[in-house]
mmCIF file of C-alpha atoms in Angstrom:
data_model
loop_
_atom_site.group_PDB
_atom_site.id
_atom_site.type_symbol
_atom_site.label_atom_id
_atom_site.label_comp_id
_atom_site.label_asym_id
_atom_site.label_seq_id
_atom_site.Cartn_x
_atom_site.Cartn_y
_atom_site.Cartn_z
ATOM 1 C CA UNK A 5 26.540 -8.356 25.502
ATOM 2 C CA UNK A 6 25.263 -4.823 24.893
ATOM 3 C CA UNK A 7 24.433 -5.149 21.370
ATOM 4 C CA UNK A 8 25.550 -1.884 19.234
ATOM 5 C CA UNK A 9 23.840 0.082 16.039
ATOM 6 C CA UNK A 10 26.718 -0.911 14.397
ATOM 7 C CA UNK A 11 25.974 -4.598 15.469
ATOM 8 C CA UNK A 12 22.816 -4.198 13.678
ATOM 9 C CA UNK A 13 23.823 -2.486 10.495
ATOM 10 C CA UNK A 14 26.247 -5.347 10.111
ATOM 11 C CA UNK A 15 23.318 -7.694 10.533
ATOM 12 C CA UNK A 16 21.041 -5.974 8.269
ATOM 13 C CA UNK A 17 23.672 -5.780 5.633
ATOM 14 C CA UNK A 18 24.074 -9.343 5.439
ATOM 15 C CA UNK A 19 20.521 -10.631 5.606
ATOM 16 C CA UNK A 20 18.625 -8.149 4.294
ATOM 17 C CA UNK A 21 16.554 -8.269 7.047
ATOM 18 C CA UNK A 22 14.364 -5.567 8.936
ATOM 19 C CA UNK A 23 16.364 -3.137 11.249
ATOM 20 C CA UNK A 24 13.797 -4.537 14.545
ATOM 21 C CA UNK A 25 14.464 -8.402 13.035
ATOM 22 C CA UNK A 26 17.877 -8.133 13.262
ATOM 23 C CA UNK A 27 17.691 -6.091 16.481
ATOM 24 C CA UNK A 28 15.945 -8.616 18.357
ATOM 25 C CA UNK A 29 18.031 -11.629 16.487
ATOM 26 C CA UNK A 30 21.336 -10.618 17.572
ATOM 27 C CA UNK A 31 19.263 -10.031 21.619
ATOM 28 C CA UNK A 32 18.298 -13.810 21.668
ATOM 29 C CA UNK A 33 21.343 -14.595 20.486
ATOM 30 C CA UNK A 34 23.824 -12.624 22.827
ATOM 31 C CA UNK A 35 25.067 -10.664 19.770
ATOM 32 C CA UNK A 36 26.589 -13.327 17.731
ATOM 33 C CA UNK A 37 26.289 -12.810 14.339
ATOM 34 C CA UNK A 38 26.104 -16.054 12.929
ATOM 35 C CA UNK A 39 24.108 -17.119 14.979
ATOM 36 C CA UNK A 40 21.527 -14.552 14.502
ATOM 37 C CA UNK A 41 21.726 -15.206 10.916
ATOM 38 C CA UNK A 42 20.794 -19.047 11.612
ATOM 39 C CA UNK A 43 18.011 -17.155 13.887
ATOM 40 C CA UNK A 44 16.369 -15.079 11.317
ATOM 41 C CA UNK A 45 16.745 -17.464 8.685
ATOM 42 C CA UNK A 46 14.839 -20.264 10.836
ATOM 43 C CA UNK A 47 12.316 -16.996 11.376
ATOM 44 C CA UNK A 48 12.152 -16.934 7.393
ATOM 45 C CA UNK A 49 12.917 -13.511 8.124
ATOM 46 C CA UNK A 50 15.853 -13.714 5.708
ATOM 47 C CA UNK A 51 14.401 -14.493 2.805
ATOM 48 C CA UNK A 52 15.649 -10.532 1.569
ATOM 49 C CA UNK A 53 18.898 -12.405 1.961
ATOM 50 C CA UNK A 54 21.598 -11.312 -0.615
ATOM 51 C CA UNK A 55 19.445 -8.222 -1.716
ATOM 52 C CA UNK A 56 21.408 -5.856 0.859
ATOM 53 C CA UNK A 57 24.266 -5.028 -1.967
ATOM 54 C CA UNK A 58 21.373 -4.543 -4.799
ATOM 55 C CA UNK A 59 20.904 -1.331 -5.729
ATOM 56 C CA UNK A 60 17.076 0.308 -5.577
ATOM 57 C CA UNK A 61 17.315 3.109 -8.143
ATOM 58 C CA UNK A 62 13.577 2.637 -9.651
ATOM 59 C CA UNK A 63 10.558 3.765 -7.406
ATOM 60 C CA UNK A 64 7.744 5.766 -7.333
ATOM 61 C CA UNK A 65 7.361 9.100 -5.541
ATOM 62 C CA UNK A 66 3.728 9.614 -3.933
ATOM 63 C CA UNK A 67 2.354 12.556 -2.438
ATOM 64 C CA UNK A 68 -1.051 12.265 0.256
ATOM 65 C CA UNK A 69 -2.805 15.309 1.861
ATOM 66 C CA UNK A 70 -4.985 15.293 4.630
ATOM 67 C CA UNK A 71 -6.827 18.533 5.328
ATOM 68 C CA UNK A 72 -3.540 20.795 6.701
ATOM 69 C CA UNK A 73 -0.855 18.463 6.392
ATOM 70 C CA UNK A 74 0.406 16.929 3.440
ATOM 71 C CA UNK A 75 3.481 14.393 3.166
ATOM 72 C CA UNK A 76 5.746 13.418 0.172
ATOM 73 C CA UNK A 77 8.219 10.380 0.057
ATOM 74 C CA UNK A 78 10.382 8.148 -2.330
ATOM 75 C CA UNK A 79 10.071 4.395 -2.214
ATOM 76 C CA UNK A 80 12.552 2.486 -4.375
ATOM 77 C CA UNK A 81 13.095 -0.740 -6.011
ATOM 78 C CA UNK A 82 15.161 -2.452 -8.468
ATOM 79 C CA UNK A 83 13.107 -2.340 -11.545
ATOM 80 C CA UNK A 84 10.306 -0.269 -12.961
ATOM 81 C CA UNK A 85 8.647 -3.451 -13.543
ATOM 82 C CA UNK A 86 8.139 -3.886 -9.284
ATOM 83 C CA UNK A 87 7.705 -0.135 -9.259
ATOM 84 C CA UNK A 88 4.378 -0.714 -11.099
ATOM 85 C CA UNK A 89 3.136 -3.663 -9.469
ATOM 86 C CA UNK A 90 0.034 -2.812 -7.341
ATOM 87 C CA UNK A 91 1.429 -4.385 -4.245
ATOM 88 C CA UNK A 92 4.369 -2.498 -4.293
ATOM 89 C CA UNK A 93 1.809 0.951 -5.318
ATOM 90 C CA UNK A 94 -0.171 -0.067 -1.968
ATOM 91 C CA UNK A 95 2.249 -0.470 0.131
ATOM 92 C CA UNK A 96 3.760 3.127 -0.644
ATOM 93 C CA UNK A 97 0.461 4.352 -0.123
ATOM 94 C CA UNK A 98 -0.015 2.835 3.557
ATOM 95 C CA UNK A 99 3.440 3.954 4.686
ATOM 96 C CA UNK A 100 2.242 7.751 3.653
ATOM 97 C CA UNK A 101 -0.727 7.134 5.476
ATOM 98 C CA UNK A 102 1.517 5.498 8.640
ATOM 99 C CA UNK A 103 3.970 8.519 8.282
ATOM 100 C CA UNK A 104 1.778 11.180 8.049
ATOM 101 C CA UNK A 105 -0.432 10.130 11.138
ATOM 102 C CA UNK A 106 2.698 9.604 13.225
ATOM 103 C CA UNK A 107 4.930 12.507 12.274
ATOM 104 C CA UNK A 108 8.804 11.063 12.709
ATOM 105 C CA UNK A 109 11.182 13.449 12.684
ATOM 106 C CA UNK A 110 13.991 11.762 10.837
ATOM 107 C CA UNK A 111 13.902 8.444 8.793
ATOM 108 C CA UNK A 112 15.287 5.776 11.185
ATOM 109 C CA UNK A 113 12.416 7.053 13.672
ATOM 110 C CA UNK A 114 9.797 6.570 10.173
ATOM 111 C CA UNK A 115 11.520 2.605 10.252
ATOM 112 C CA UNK A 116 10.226 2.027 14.050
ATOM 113 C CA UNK A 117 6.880 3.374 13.306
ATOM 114 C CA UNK A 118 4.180 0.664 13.647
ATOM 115 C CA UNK A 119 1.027 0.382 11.938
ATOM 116 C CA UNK A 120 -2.782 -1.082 13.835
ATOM 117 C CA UNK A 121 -1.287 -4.747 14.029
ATOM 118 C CA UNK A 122 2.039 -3.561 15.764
ATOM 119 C CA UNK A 123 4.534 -4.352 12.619
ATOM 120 C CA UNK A 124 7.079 -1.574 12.314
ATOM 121 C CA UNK A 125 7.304 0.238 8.952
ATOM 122 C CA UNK A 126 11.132 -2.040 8.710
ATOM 123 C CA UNK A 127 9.019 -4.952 9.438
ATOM 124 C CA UNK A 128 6.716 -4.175 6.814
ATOM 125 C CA UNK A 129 9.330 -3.213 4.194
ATOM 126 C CA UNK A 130 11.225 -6.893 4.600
ATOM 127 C CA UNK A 131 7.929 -8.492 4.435
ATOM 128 C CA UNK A 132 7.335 -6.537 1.141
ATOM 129 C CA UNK A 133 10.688 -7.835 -0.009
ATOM 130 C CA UNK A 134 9.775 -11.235 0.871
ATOM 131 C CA UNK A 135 7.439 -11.812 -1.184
ATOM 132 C CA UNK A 136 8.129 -9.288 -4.282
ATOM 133 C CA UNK A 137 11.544 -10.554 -4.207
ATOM 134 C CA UNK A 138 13.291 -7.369 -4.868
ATOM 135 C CA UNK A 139 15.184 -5.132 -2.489
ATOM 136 C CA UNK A 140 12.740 -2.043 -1.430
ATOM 137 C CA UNK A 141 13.890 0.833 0.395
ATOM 138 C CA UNK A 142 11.843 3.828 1.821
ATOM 139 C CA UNK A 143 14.569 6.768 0.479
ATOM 140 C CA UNK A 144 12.907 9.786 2.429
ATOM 141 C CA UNK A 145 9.796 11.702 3.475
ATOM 142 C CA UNK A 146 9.235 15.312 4.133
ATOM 143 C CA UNK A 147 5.722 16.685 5.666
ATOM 144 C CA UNK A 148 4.871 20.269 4.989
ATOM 145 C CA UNK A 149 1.130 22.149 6.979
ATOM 146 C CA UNK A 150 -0.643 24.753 6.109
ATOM 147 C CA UNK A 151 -3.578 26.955 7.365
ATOM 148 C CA UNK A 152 -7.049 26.982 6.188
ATOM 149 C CA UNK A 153 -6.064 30.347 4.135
ATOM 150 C CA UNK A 154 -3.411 28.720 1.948
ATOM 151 C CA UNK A 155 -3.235 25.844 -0.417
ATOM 152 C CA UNK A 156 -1.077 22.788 -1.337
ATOM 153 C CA UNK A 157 0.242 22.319 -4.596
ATOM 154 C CA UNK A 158 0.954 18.952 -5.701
ATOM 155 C CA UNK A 159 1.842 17.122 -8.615
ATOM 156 C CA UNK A 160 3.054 13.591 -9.752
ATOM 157 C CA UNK A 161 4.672 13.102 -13.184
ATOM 158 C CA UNK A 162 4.987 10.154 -15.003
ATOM 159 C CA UNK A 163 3.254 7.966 -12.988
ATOM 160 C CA UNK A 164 5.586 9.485 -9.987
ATOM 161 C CA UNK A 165 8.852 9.693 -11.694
ATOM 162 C CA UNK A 166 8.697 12.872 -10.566
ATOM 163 C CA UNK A 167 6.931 14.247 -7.331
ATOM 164 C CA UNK A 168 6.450 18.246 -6.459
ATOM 165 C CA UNK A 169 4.624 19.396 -3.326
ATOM 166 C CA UNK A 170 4.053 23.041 -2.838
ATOM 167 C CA UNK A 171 2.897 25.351 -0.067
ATOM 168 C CA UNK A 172 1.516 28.240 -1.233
ATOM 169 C CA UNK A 173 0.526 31.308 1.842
ATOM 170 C CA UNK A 174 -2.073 33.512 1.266
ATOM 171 C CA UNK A 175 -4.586 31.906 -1.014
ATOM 172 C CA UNK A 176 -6.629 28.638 -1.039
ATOM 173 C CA UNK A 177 -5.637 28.398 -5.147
ATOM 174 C CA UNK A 178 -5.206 24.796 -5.480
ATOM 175 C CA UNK A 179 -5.219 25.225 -9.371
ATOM 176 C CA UNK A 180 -2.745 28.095 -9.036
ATOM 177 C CA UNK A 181 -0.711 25.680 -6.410
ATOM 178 C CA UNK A 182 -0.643 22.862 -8.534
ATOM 179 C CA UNK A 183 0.784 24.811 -11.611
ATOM 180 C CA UNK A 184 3.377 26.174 -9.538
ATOM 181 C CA UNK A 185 4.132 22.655 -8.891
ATOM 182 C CA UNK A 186 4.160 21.334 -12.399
ATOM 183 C CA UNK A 187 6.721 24.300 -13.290
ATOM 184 C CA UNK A 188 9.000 22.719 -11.022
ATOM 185 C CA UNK A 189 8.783 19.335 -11.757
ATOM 186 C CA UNK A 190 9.655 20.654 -15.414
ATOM 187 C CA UNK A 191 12.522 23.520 -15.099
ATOM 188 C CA UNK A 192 13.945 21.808 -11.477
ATOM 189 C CA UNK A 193 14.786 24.930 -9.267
ATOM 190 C CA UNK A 194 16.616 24.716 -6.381
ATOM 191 C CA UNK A 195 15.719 27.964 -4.218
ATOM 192 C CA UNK A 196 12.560 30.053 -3.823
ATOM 193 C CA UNK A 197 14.356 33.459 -4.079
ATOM 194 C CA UNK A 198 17.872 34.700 -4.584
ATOM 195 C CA UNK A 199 18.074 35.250 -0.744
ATOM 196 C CA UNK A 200 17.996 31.149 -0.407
ATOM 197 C CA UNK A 201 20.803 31.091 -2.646
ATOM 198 C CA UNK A 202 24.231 30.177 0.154
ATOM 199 C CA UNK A 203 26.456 33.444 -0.363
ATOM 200 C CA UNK A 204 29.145 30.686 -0.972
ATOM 201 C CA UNK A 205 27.197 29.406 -4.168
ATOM 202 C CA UNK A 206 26.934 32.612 -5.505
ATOM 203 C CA UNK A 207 30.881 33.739 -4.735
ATOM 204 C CA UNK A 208 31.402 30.283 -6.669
ATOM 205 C CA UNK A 209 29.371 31.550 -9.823
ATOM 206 C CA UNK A 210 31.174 34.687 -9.785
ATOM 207 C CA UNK A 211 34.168 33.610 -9.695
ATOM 208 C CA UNK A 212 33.749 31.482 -12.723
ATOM 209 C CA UNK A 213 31.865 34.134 -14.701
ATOM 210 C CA UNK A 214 35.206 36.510 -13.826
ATOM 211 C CA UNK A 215 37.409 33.559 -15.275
ATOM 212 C CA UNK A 216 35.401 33.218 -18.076
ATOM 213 C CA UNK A 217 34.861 36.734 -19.242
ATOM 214 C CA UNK A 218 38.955 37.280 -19.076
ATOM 215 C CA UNK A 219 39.522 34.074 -21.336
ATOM 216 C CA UNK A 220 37.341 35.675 -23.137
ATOM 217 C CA UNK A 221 39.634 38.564 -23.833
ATOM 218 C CA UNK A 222 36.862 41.291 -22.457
ATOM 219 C CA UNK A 223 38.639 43.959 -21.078
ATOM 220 C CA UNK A 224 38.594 44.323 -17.150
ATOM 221 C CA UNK A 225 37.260 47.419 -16.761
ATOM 222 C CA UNK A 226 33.733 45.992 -18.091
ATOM 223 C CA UNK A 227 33.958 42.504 -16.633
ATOM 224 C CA UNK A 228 32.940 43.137 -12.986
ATOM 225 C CA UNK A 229 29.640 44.732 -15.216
ATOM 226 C CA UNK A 230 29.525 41.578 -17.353
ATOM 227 C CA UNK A 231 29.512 39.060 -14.575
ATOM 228 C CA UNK A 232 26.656 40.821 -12.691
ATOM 229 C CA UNK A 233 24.630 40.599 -16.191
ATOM 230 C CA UNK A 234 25.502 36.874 -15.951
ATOM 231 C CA UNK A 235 25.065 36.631 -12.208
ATOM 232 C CA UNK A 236 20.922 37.584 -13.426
ATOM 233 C CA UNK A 237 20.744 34.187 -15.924
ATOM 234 C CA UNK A 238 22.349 31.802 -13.071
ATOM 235 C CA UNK A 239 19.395 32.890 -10.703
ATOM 236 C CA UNK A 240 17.327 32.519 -13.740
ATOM 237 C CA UNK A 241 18.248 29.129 -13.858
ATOM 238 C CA UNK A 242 18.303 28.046 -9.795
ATOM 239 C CA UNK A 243 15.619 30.657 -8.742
ATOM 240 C CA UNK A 244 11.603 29.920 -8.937
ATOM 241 C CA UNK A 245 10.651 33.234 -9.094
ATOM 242 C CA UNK A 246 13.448 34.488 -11.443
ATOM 243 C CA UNK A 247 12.148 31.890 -14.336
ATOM 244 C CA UNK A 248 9.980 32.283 -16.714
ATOM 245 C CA UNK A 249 6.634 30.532 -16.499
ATOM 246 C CA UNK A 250 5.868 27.634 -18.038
ATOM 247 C CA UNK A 251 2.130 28.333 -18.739
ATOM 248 C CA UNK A 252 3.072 31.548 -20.021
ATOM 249 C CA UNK A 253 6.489 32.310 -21.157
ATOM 250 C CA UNK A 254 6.061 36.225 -21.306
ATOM 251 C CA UNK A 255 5.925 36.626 -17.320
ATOM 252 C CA UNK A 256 8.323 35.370 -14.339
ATOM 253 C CA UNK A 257 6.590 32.716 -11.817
ATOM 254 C CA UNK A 258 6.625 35.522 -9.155
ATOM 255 C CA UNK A 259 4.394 37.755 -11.509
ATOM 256 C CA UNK A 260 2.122 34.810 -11.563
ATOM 257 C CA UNK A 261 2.133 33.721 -7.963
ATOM 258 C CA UNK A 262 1.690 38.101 -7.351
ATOM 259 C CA UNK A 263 -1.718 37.515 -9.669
ATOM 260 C CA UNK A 264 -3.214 34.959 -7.566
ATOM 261 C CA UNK A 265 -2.338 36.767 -4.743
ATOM 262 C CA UNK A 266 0.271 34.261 -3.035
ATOM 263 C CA UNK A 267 3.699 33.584 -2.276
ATOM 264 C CA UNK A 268 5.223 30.019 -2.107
ATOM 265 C CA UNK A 269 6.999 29.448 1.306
ATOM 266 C CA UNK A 270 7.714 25.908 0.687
ATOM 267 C CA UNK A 271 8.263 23.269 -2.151
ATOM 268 C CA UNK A 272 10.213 19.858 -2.323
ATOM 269 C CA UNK A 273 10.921 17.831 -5.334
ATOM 270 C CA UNK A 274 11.841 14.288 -5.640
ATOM 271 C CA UNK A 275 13.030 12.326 -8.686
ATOM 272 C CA UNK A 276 13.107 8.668 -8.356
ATOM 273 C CA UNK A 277 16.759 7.520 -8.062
ATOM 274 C CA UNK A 278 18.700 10.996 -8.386
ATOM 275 C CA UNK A 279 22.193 10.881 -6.391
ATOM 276 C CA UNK A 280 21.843 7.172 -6.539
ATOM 277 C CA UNK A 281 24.960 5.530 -8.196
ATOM 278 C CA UNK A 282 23.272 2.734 -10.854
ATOM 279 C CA UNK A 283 24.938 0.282 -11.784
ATOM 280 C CA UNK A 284 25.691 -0.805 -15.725
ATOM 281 C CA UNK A 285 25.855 -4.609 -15.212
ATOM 282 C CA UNK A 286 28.350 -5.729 -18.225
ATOM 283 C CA UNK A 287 26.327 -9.024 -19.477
ATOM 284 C CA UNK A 288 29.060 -10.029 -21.987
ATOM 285 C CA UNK A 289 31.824 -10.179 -18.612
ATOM 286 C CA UNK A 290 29.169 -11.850 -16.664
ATOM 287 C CA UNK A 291 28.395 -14.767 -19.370
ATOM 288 C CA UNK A 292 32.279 -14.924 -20.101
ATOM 289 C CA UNK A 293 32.764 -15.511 -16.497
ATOM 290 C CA UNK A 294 30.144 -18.192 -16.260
ATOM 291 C CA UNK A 295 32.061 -20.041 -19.324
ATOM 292 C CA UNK A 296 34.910 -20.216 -18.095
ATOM 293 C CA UNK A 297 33.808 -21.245 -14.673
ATOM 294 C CA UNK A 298 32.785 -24.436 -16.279
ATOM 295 C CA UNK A 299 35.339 -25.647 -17.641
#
């Protein structure tokens, strides 16, 4: 029986087990699911059973450079309790080291990577779970290089709440890179410049500066002039180089990054858990429920 991604997922979504685990499960059993469950479970590779559904909003974000190349990821968990355990904090660190040196180019390829004793990064995740006993999840990874004439900015905040890499062209700055960074982990832009800005984004904004400005009751013959005045504090606000600096309020970032003689062609930042849906567990319903299934 040829046995499907979708085969797998389903697998991995009810054991909690490693994408290769459940790969090679549902193989020795001719892809039959309950079987393979039986399989892994007899493996003790199922012991991340029932942790599938939980949701890993907590984390850490962790940034490693190596000479030229430099790498930034999320791993989540459950709680910040896990999040701060230093077997969960060295296990993020050897999957940077495991990504980094091996370069996948999207995050089911980072899952099949295998480290010096041939356990895939999957492998090593729902061993992880195993024995912390809380779902884990690597969330993403990007890898930025640079040339001996620039310099990487990076920044963790909060422990890695909050995680900023930076490539900045032109300069080997790290001090100057690394402020650049901490700006950004405080004011959160989302573009370099206003040419990174999607002309869709900025037709958006306009429109609802226009709608705005007529409820308003300004008359139309100033409005197109009062939305383009406007238009200049959005950027402000998605822009890098439109804001002001946080080291020094009285100049823009790009006057800054112009001083040191640079110009930032990259940054990512990650905040543990944004876009994930958390969910508010209602302890008073859960106790209730309890109750009254004993009597």
């Amino acid at each position: 029986m040829a046995i499907t991604a979708q085969l797998v997922k389903e697998l991995r979504e009810k054991t909690g087990a490693g994408m290769m685990d459940c790969k090679k499960a549902l193989v020795e059993t001719n892809g039959d699911i309950e079987a393979a469950i039986d399989y892994l479970r007899e493996k003790g590779l199922a012991s991340a059973s029932k942790k599938a559904d939980r949701i890993a909003a907590e984390g850490t974000t962790y940034i490693l450079t190596e000479g030229n190349e430099a790498i930034i990821l999320e791993v989540n968990a459950e709680t910040d309790f896990v999040a701060k355990n230093s077997q969960f904090q060295e296990l993020v660190k050897s999957l940077a080291e495991q990504l980094l040196k091996a370069k996948p180019e999207s995050l089911e390829a980072a899952l099949e990577v295998k480290n010096e004793e041939g356990a895939s990064i999957a492998e090593q995740i729902s061993t992880a779970v195993a024995t912390i006993g809380e779902k884990i999840t690597l969330r993403r990874f990007e890898i930025r290089t640079k040339t001996d004439a620039d310099a990487f900015g990076s920044y963790l905040h909060m422990g890695g709440r909050i995680g900023v890499l930076v490539v900045l062209e032109g300069t080997t700055n790290a001090d100057a890179a690394k402020d650049i960074a901490m700006h950004i982990a405080a004011i959160k832009p989302k573009y370099i410049s206003r040419d990174e800005v999607p002309a869709e984004e900025v037709e958006r904004e306009r429109k609802v500066l226009t709608e705005q400005a007529l409820n308003e009751g300004k008359p139309e013959n100033i409005v197109a002039k009062m939305v383009e005045g406007r238009l200049g504090k959005f950027f402000e606000q998605v822009c890098l180089l439109e804001q002001a600096f946080v080291k020094d309020s009285d100049q823009k970032v790009r006057d800054f990054v112009k001083s040191v003689g640079g110009n930032v062609t990259s940054f990512v930042r990650y905040e543990v858990g944004e876009g994930i849906e958390k969910r508010e567990d209602n302890f008073a319903e859960e106790v209730m429920s309890q109750v009254k299934g004993n009597k």
